[in-house]
Amino acid sequence: MAGLEGVKGYGQSYYDYGSEYEGRKFGAKVSIGAAMLHNSKQNHPVADFNTGLTIPLGERAALEADANAQIGKEVKGGGGEARFVFDANPRLSLKAGAGIHYNNFDQKVVGLEQYDFSYGNASSDDGKLYHKNEYTFSGQGVKTHKSRDVERTVYGTAGADYKVSDKFTLSGGVALGQKRYEGEQITNVENGKYTYVVKEGQEVHYDDIGVTVQQPAQTAITEKTVIETTQVSQPAFVGNVRLGASYDINKNLQAGIVGSIPLNNKSDGFVGARLTVKF
């Protein structure tokens, strides 16, 4: 194949190297870059930070572990991933693993409503309280409608790295998993006077006129605040196609581009550039 003759190890097995082949080694890396994160609603520019370790498991296999963080004006995210890597030949490495990621998008108030309220559980038609546990509650309420996107994703991944030359590598793969999505949040805050029964009412019989009267209960009044919050929370299947390319500037410095193409509208897209320092 044209262009591959210059790749170290092309046309040879691992065992043709003799002392020349050094095998997998322990390594560490730190990356910094910039990226555009896209969720189902909008784009978010973020700073992209990564750190990782490579732990050899013999000559041709290794365990890779990464941790990452993305920080933007309206979003903070982070997570980790572990992968098993097997070198099928000097140019092709196969990878499989699992990871978890978290995104927290800033809340925004999208609706605000003020209203008067009055309700209770009085059993009588006149609205008076007679029995234990009866009450009335009246005052002013505020209904707040906020946008809130919190995403927690657990996924599995499979892919490969292909070494085009000693310095240039292409990467590809897929990531499939489940996202727990927490969306819009509605909060009702009601503050007012709470009237409740201190002593139950009783029947009073007036013998002189032959009439029985139900006297209302003795009540007390206190200030009370009731807060109720409802929020959309549901799981969703997510998937992405991962693409990347990297160039080794020298043995310790690497430049690369990364991309993640969403497979449905619940998946987040990602494209960015990174500069990696290897140790």
mmCIF file of C-alpha atoms in Angstrom:
data_model
loop_
_atom_site.group_PDB
_atom_site.id
_atom_site.type_symbol
_atom_site.label_atom_id
_atom_site.label_comp_id
_atom_site.label_asym_id
_atom_site.label_seq_id
_atom_site.Cartn_x
_atom_site.Cartn_y
_atom_site.Cartn_z
ATOM 1 C CA MET A 1 0.000 0.000 0.000
ATOM 2 C CA ALA A 2 1.332 3.444 -0.978
ATOM 3 C CA GLY A 3 2.481 5.599 1.878
ATOM 4 C CA LEU A 4 2.878 2.753 4.390
ATOM 5 C CA GLU A 5 6.429 1.700 3.549
ATOM 6 C CA GLY A 6 7.738 4.402 5.896
ATOM 7 C CA VAL A 7 5.744 3.156 8.858
ATOM 8 C CA LYS A 8 7.927 1.454 11.413
ATOM 9 C CA GLY A 9 7.064 -2.238 11.471
ATOM 10 C CA TYR A 10 5.106 -2.328 8.206
ATOM 11 C CA GLY A 11 5.133 -5.876 6.830
ATOM 12 C CA GLN A 12 6.634 -7.329 10.010
ATOM 13 C CA SER A 13 5.217 -9.200 12.961
ATOM 14 C CA TYR A 14 5.964 -8.089 16.502
ATOM 15 C CA TYR A 15 8.371 -10.924 16.895
ATOM 16 C CA ASP A 16 10.505 -9.781 13.919
ATOM 17 C CA TYR A 17 11.739 -6.756 15.871
ATOM 18 C CA GLY A 18 14.017 -8.568 18.283
ATOM 19 C CA SER A 19 15.580 -6.073 20.680
ATOM 20 C CA GLU A 20 14.363 -3.128 18.535
ATOM 21 C CA TYR A 21 10.745 -3.415 19.700
ATOM 22 C CA GLU A 22 10.269 -2.039 23.207
ATOM 23 C CA GLY A 23 6.621 -2.993 23.749
ATOM 24 C CA ARG A 24 4.016 -1.124 25.779
ATOM 25 C CA LYS A 25 5.291 1.231 28.486
ATOM 26 C CA PHE A 26 3.797 3.047 31.452
ATOM 27 C CA GLY A 27 2.883 6.600 30.508
ATOM 28 C CA ALA A 28 0.974 9.689 31.589
ATOM 29 C CA LYS A 29 -0.451 12.626 29.669
ATOM 30 C CA VAL A 30 -2.079 16.012 30.229
ATOM 31 C CA SER A 31 -4.170 17.736 27.546
ATOM 32 C CA ILE A 32 -5.668 21.191 27.237
ATOM 33 C CA GLY A 33 -7.841 22.520 24.457
ATOM 34 C CA ALA A 34 -11.030 24.212 23.365
ATOM 35 C CA ALA A 35 -14.231 22.633 22.110
ATOM 36 C CA MET A 36 -17.842 23.205 21.165
ATOM 37 C CA LEU A 37 -20.342 21.089 23.106
ATOM 38 C CA HIS A 38 -23.792 20.694 21.575
ATOM 39 C CA ASN A 39 -26.743 19.363 23.536
ATOM 40 C CA SER A 40 -30.335 19.102 22.323
ATOM 41 C CA LYS A 41 -30.942 22.849 22.629
ATOM 42 C CA GLN A 42 -27.817 24.863 21.835
ATOM 43 C CA ASN A 43 -24.052 25.090 21.426
ATOM 44 C CA HIS A 44 -21.734 25.774 24.365
ATOM 45 C CA PRO A 45 -18.062 26.772 23.926
ATOM 46 C CA VAL A 46 -15.955 25.108 26.630
ATOM 47 C CA ALA A 47 -12.392 24.790 27.795
ATOM 48 C CA ASP A 48 -11.382 21.136 27.600
ATOM 49 C CA PHE A 49 -9.016 19.505 30.131
ATOM 50 C CA ASN A 50 -7.861 15.873 30.122
ATOM 51 C CA THR A 51 -5.429 13.724 32.042
ATOM 52 C CA GLY A 52 -4.650 10.062 31.558
ATOM 53 C CA LEU A 53 -2.529 7.049 32.395
ATOM 54 C CA THR A 54 -1.383 4.048 30.355
ATOM 55 C CA ILE A 55 -0.599 0.883 32.302
ATOM 56 C CA PRO A 56 1.043 -1.933 30.284
ATOM 57 C CA LEU A 57 -0.426 -5.432 30.493
ATOM 58 C CA GLY A 58 2.290 -7.285 28.658
ATOM 59 C CA GLU A 59 4.023 -6.428 25.399
ATOM 60 C CA ARG A 60 0.942 -5.850 23.245
ATOM 61 C CA ALA A 61 -1.815 -4.820 25.671
ATOM 62 C CA ALA A 62 -2.471 -1.984 28.076
ATOM 63 C CA LEU A 63 -5.080 -0.376 30.288
ATOM 64 C CA GLU A 64 -5.826 3.294 29.582
ATOM 65 C CA ALA A 65 -7.640 5.488 32.115
ATOM 66 C CA ASP A 66 -8.686 9.089 31.448
ATOM 67 C CA ALA A 67 -10.376 11.834 33.440
ATOM 68 C CA ASN A 68 -11.720 14.951 31.795
ATOM 69 C CA ALA A 69 -13.409 18.254 32.567
ATOM 70 C CA GLN A 70 -15.202 20.792 30.388
ATOM 71 C CA ILE A 71 -15.894 24.274 31.699
ATOM 72 C CA GLY A 72 -17.873 26.939 29.897
ATOM 73 C CA LYS A 73 -19.930 30.023 30.620
ATOM 74 C CA GLU A 74 -23.174 28.072 30.965
ATOM 75 C CA VAL A 75 -22.004 24.491 31.564
ATOM 76 C CA LYS A 76 -19.670 22.482 33.740
ATOM 77 C CA GLY A 77 -18.969 18.836 33.000
ATOM 78 C CA GLY A 78 -16.609 16.019 33.753
ATOM 79 C CA GLY A 79 -16.147 12.296 33.845
ATOM 80 C CA GLY A 80 -13.841 9.364 33.394
ATOM 81 C CA GLU A 81 -13.231 6.447 31.061
ATOM 82 C CA ALA A 82 -11.224 3.215 31.202
ATOM 83 C CA ARG A 83 -10.233 1.188 28.122
ATOM 84 C CA PHE A 84 -8.479 -2.084 27.366
ATOM 85 C CA VAL A 85 -6.111 -1.718 24.404
ATOM 86 C CA PHE A 86 -4.710 -4.535 22.273
ATOM 87 C CA ASP A 87 -2.177 -3.998 19.500
ATOM 88 C CA ALA A 88 -3.390 -6.211 16.663
ATOM 89 C CA ASN A 89 -0.302 -5.265 14.634
ATOM 90 C CA PRO A 90 2.282 -2.455 14.665
ATOM 91 C CA ARG A 91 -0.190 -0.081 13.014
ATOM 92 C CA LEU A 92 -3.592 -1.064 14.439
ATOM 93 C CA SER A 93 -4.708 -0.904 18.080
ATOM 94 C CA LEU A 94 -8.144 -2.130 19.142
ATOM 95 C CA LYS A 95 -9.899 -0.589 22.150
ATOM 96 C CA ALA A 96 -12.940 -1.355 24.324
ATOM 97 C CA GLY A 97 -14.043 0.182 27.598
ATOM 98 C CA ALA A 98 -16.629 2.029 29.620
ATOM 99 C CA GLY A 99 -17.085 5.477 31.068
ATOM 100 C CA ILE A 100 -19.295 7.965 32.858
ATOM 101 C CA HIS A 101 -19.896 11.648 32.132
ATOM 102 C CA TYR A 102 -21.761 14.472 33.825
ATOM 103 C CA ASN A 103 -22.951 17.827 32.443
ATOM 104 C CA ASN A 104 -24.600 20.538 34.512
ATOM 105 C CA PHE A 105 -26.077 23.416 32.496
ATOM 106 C CA ASP A 106 -26.865 26.701 34.267
ATOM 107 C CA GLN A 107 -30.449 27.309 35.299
ATOM 108 C CA LYS A 108 -32.426 30.094 33.651
ATOM 109 C CA VAL A 109 -35.765 31.529 34.713
ATOM 110 C CA VAL A 110 -38.113 31.136 31.747
ATOM 111 C CA GLY A 111 -41.371 32.045 33.527
ATOM 112 C CA LEU A 112 -42.531 33.794 36.704
ATOM 113 C CA GLU A 113 -46.146 34.090 37.948
ATOM 114 C CA GLN A 114 -47.592 35.645 41.108
ATOM 115 C CA TYR A 115 -51.089 34.724 42.341
ATOM 116 C CA ASP A 116 -53.440 34.859 45.334
ATOM 117 C CA PHE A 117 -54.638 31.604 46.868
ATOM 118 C CA SER A 118 -57.115 30.437 49.474
ATOM 119 C CA TYR A 119 -57.990 26.837 50.275
ATOM 120 C CA GLY A 120 -58.623 24.442 53.142
ATOM 121 C CA ASN A 121 -60.575 21.363 54.212
ATOM 122 C CA ALA A 122 -63.414 22.807 56.301
ATOM 123 C CA SER A 123 -66.325 20.350 56.357
ATOM 124 C CA SER A 124 -69.017 22.998 56.807
ATOM 125 C CA ASP A 125 -70.630 25.191 54.168
ATOM 126 C CA ASP A 126 -70.046 28.350 56.213
ATOM 127 C CA GLY A 127 -66.248 27.939 56.019
ATOM 128 C CA LYS A 128 -65.842 27.720 59.781
ATOM 129 C CA LEU A 129 -63.683 25.048 61.378
ATOM 130 C CA TYR A 130 -65.325 22.510 63.654
ATOM 131 C CA HIS A 131 -63.214 19.331 63.747
ATOM 132 C CA LYS A 132 -59.633 18.256 64.429
ATOM 133 C CA ASN A 133 -57.233 18.510 61.427
ATOM 134 C CA GLU A 134 -59.417 21.060 59.610
ATOM 135 C CA TYR A 135 -57.582 24.160 58.399
ATOM 136 C CA THR A 136 -57.614 27.130 56.021
ATOM 137 C CA PHE A 137 -54.604 28.588 54.230
ATOM 138 C CA SER A 138 -54.598 31.847 52.276
ATOM 139 C CA GLY A 139 -52.009 34.276 51.005
ATOM 140 C CA GLN A 140 -49.783 34.926 47.981
ATOM 141 C CA GLY A 141 -47.914 32.440 45.827
ATOM 142 C CA VAL A 142 -45.069 32.633 43.337
ATOM 143 C CA LYS A 143 -44.675 30.078 40.543
ATOM 144 C CA THR A 144 -41.200 29.897 39.017
ATOM 145 C CA HIS A 145 -40.443 27.982 35.835
ATOM 146 C CA LYS A 146 -36.722 27.281 35.293
ATOM 147 C CA SER A 147 -34.783 25.527 32.593
ATOM 148 C CA ARG A 148 -32.393 23.001 34.043
ATOM 149 C CA ASP A 149 -30.428 20.383 32.144
ATOM 150 C CA VAL A 150 -28.445 17.934 34.247
ATOM 151 C CA GLU A 151 -27.092 14.966 32.315
ATOM 152 C CA ARG A 152 -25.513 11.831 33.768
ATOM 153 C CA THR A 153 -24.395 9.350 31.136
ATOM 154 C CA VAL A 154 -23.034 5.824 31.571
ATOM 155 C CA TYR A 155 -21.725 4.238 28.374
ATOM 156 C CA GLY A 156 -19.604 1.566 26.763
ATOM 157 C CA THR A 157 -17.170 2.261 23.954
ATOM 158 C CA ALA A 158 -15.310 0.362 21.247
ATOM 159 C CA GLY A 159 -12.890 1.662 18.641
ATOM 160 C CA ALA A 160 -9.475 1.581 17.043
ATOM 161 C CA ASP A 161 -6.348 3.672 16.456
ATOM 162 C CA TYR A 162 -4.653 3.405 13.065
ATOM 163 C CA LYS A 163 -1.079 4.596 12.721
ATOM 164 C CA VAL A 164 -0.764 6.070 9.223
ATOM 165 C CA SER A 165 2.870 7.024 9.805
ATOM 166 C CA ASP A 166 5.277 7.226 12.716
ATOM 167 C CA LYS A 167 3.807 10.627 13.614
ATOM 168 C CA PHE A 168 0.212 10.654 12.330
ATOM 169 C CA THR A 169 -2.613 8.551 13.850
ATOM 170 C CA LEU A 170 -6.332 8.309 13.017
ATOM 171 C CA SER A 171 -8.922 7.193 15.577
ATOM 172 C CA GLY A 172 -12.505 6.021 15.314
ATOM 173 C CA GLY A 173 -15.158 4.251 17.331
ATOM 174 C CA VAL A 174 -18.618 4.275 18.852
ATOM 175 C CA ALA A 175 -19.977 4.991 22.333
ATOM 176 C CA LEU A 176 -23.398 3.675 23.395
ATOM 177 C CA GLY A 177 -25.135 4.123 26.734
ATOM 178 C CA GLN A 178 -27.912 5.613 28.792
ATOM 179 C CA LYS A 179 -28.373 9.212 29.876
ATOM 180 C CA ARG A 180 -30.360 10.253 32.937
ATOM 181 C CA TYR A 181 -31.789 13.630 31.997
ATOM 182 C CA GLU A 182 -33.230 16.155 34.442
ATOM 183 C CA GLY A 183 -35.024 18.937 32.614
ATOM 184 C CA GLU A 184 -37.413 21.787 33.337
ATOM 185 C CA GLN A 185 -38.104 22.594 36.961
ATOM 186 C CA ILE A 186 -41.288 24.223 38.313
ATOM 187 C CA THR A 187 -41.344 25.565 41.869
ATOM 188 C CA ASN A 188 -44.395 26.886 43.748
ATOM 189 C CA VAL A 189 -43.779 28.956 46.881
ATOM 190 C CA GLU A 190 -46.932 29.802 48.857
ATOM 191 C CA ASN A 191 -46.731 32.065 51.881
ATOM 192 C CA GLY A 192 -49.710 33.128 54.003
ATOM 193 C CA LYS A 193 -51.844 32.683 57.095
ATOM 194 C CA TYR A 194 -52.516 29.132 58.241
ATOM 195 C CA THR A 195 -55.563 28.770 60.520
ATOM 196 C CA TYR A 196 -55.911 25.492 62.399
ATOM 197 C CA VAL A 197 -57.969 23.873 65.163
ATOM 198 C CA VAL A 198 -56.710 24.142 68.732
ATOM 199 C CA LYS A 199 -59.835 22.765 70.404
ATOM 200 C CA GLU A 200 -62.610 20.976 68.549
ATOM 201 C CA GLY A 201 -66.080 22.443 68.369
ATOM 202 C CA GLN A 202 -68.895 20.947 70.418
ATOM 203 C CA GLU A 203 -72.640 20.658 70.469
ATOM 204 C CA VAL A 204 -74.472 22.926 72.919
ATOM 205 C CA HIS A 205 -78.123 22.149 73.784
ATOM 206 C CA TYR A 206 -80.381 24.974 74.918
ATOM 207 C CA ASP A 207 -83.087 23.241 76.998
ATOM 208 C CA ASP A 208 -85.285 26.284 77.366
ATOM 209 C CA ILE A 209 -85.896 26.503 73.637
ATOM 210 C CA GLY A 210 -85.100 22.898 72.687
ATOM 211 C CA VAL A 211 -82.325 23.779 70.217
ATOM 212 C CA THR A 212 -78.906 22.147 69.747
ATOM 213 C CA VAL A 213 -76.154 24.347 68.288
ATOM 214 C CA GLN A 214 -72.739 23.274 66.955
ATOM 215 C CA GLN A 215 -70.159 25.710 68.264
ATOM 216 C CA PRO A 216 -67.099 26.320 66.028
ATOM 217 C CA ALA A 217 -63.699 25.129 67.133
ATOM 218 C CA GLN A 218 -61.149 27.315 68.842
ATOM 219 C CA THR A 219 -58.455 28.204 66.304
ATOM 220 C CA ALA A 220 -55.000 29.707 66.088
ATOM 221 C CA ILE A 221 -53.247 31.489 63.207
ATOM 222 C CA THR A 222 -49.616 31.175 62.175
ATOM 223 C CA GLU A 223 -47.495 32.233 59.208
ATOM 224 C CA LYS A 224 -46.648 29.302 56.937
ATOM 225 C CA THR A 225 -44.618 28.758 53.775
ATOM 226 C CA VAL A 226 -45.148 25.758 51.503
ATOM 227 C CA ILE A 227 -42.621 24.933 48.756
ATOM 228 C CA GLU A 228 -43.387 22.346 46.066
ATOM 229 C CA THR A 229 -40.970 21.426 43.286
ATOM 230 C CA THR A 230 -41.616 19.254 40.248
ATOM 231 C CA GLN A 231 -39.008 18.307 37.673
ATOM 232 C CA VAL A 232 -38.785 16.332 34.457
ATOM 233 C CA SER A 233 -36.502 13.330 34.974
ATOM 234 C CA GLN A 234 -36.217 10.505 32.489
ATOM 235 C CA PRO A 235 -33.666 8.080 31.004
ATOM 236 C CA ALA A 236 -32.740 8.108 27.338
ATOM 237 C CA PHE A 237 -30.620 5.947 25.039
ATOM 238 C CA VAL A 238 -27.634 7.848 23.650
ATOM 239 C CA GLY A 239 -24.970 7.036 21.096
ATOM 240 C CA ASN A 240 -22.096 8.736 19.324
ATOM 241 C CA VAL A 241 -19.628 8.068 16.542
ATOM 242 C CA ARG A 242 -16.160 9.139 17.647
ATOM 243 C CA LEU A 243 -13.535 10.465 15.246
ATOM 244 C CA GLY A 244 -10.079 11.887 15.839
ATOM 245 C CA ALA A 245 -6.653 12.573 14.433
ATOM 246 C CA SER A 246 -3.350 13.302 16.168
ATOM 247 C CA TYR A 247 0.135 14.356 15.120
ATOM 248 C CA ASP A 248 3.268 13.781 17.212
ATOM 249 C CA ILE A 249 5.225 17.035 17.125
ATOM 250 C CA ASN A 250 7.941 15.290 19.106
ATOM 251 C CA LYS A 251 8.043 12.375 21.523
ATOM 252 C CA ASN A 252 6.539 14.483 24.330
ATOM 253 C CA LEU A 253 4.152 16.823 22.484
ATOM 254 C CA GLN A 254 1.091 15.915 20.422
ATOM 255 C CA ALA A 255 -1.543 17.996 18.656
ATOM 256 C CA GLY A 256 -4.940 16.551 17.816
ATOM 257 C CA ILE A 257 -8.554 17.110 16.855
ATOM 258 C CA VAL A 258 -11.493 15.185 18.305
ATOM 259 C CA GLY A 259 -15.133 14.856 17.346
ATOM 260 C CA SER A 260 -18.231 13.082 18.566
ATOM 261 C CA ILE A 261 -21.211 12.842 16.202
ATOM 262 C CA PRO A 262 -24.592 12.260 17.967
ATOM 263 C CA LEU A 263 -26.763 9.393 16.748
ATOM 264 C CA ASN A 264 -30.037 10.867 18.085
ATOM 265 C CA ASN A 265 -31.349 14.151 19.483
ATOM 266 C CA LYS A 266 -30.733 13.075 23.090
ATOM 267 C CA SER A 267 -26.999 12.621 22.484
ATOM 268 C CA ASP A 268 -24.484 15.433 22.864
ATOM 269 C CA GLY A 269 -22.179 16.379 20.020
ATOM 270 C CA PHE A 270 -18.609 17.503 20.509
ATOM 271 C CA VAL A 271 -15.809 18.896 18.362
ATOM 272 C CA GLY A 272 -12.519 20.338 19.566
ATOM 273 C CA ALA A 273 -8.754 20.615 19.386
ATOM 274 C CA ARG A 274 -6.226 19.505 22.009
ATOM 275 C CA LEU A 275 -2.549 19.897 22.756
ATOM 276 C CA THR A 276 -1.187 16.941 24.746
ATOM 277 C CA VAL A 277 1.984 16.658 26.795
ATOM 278 C CA LYS A 278 3.213 13.081 27.334
ATOM 279 C CA PHE A 279 5.422 11.922 30.193
#
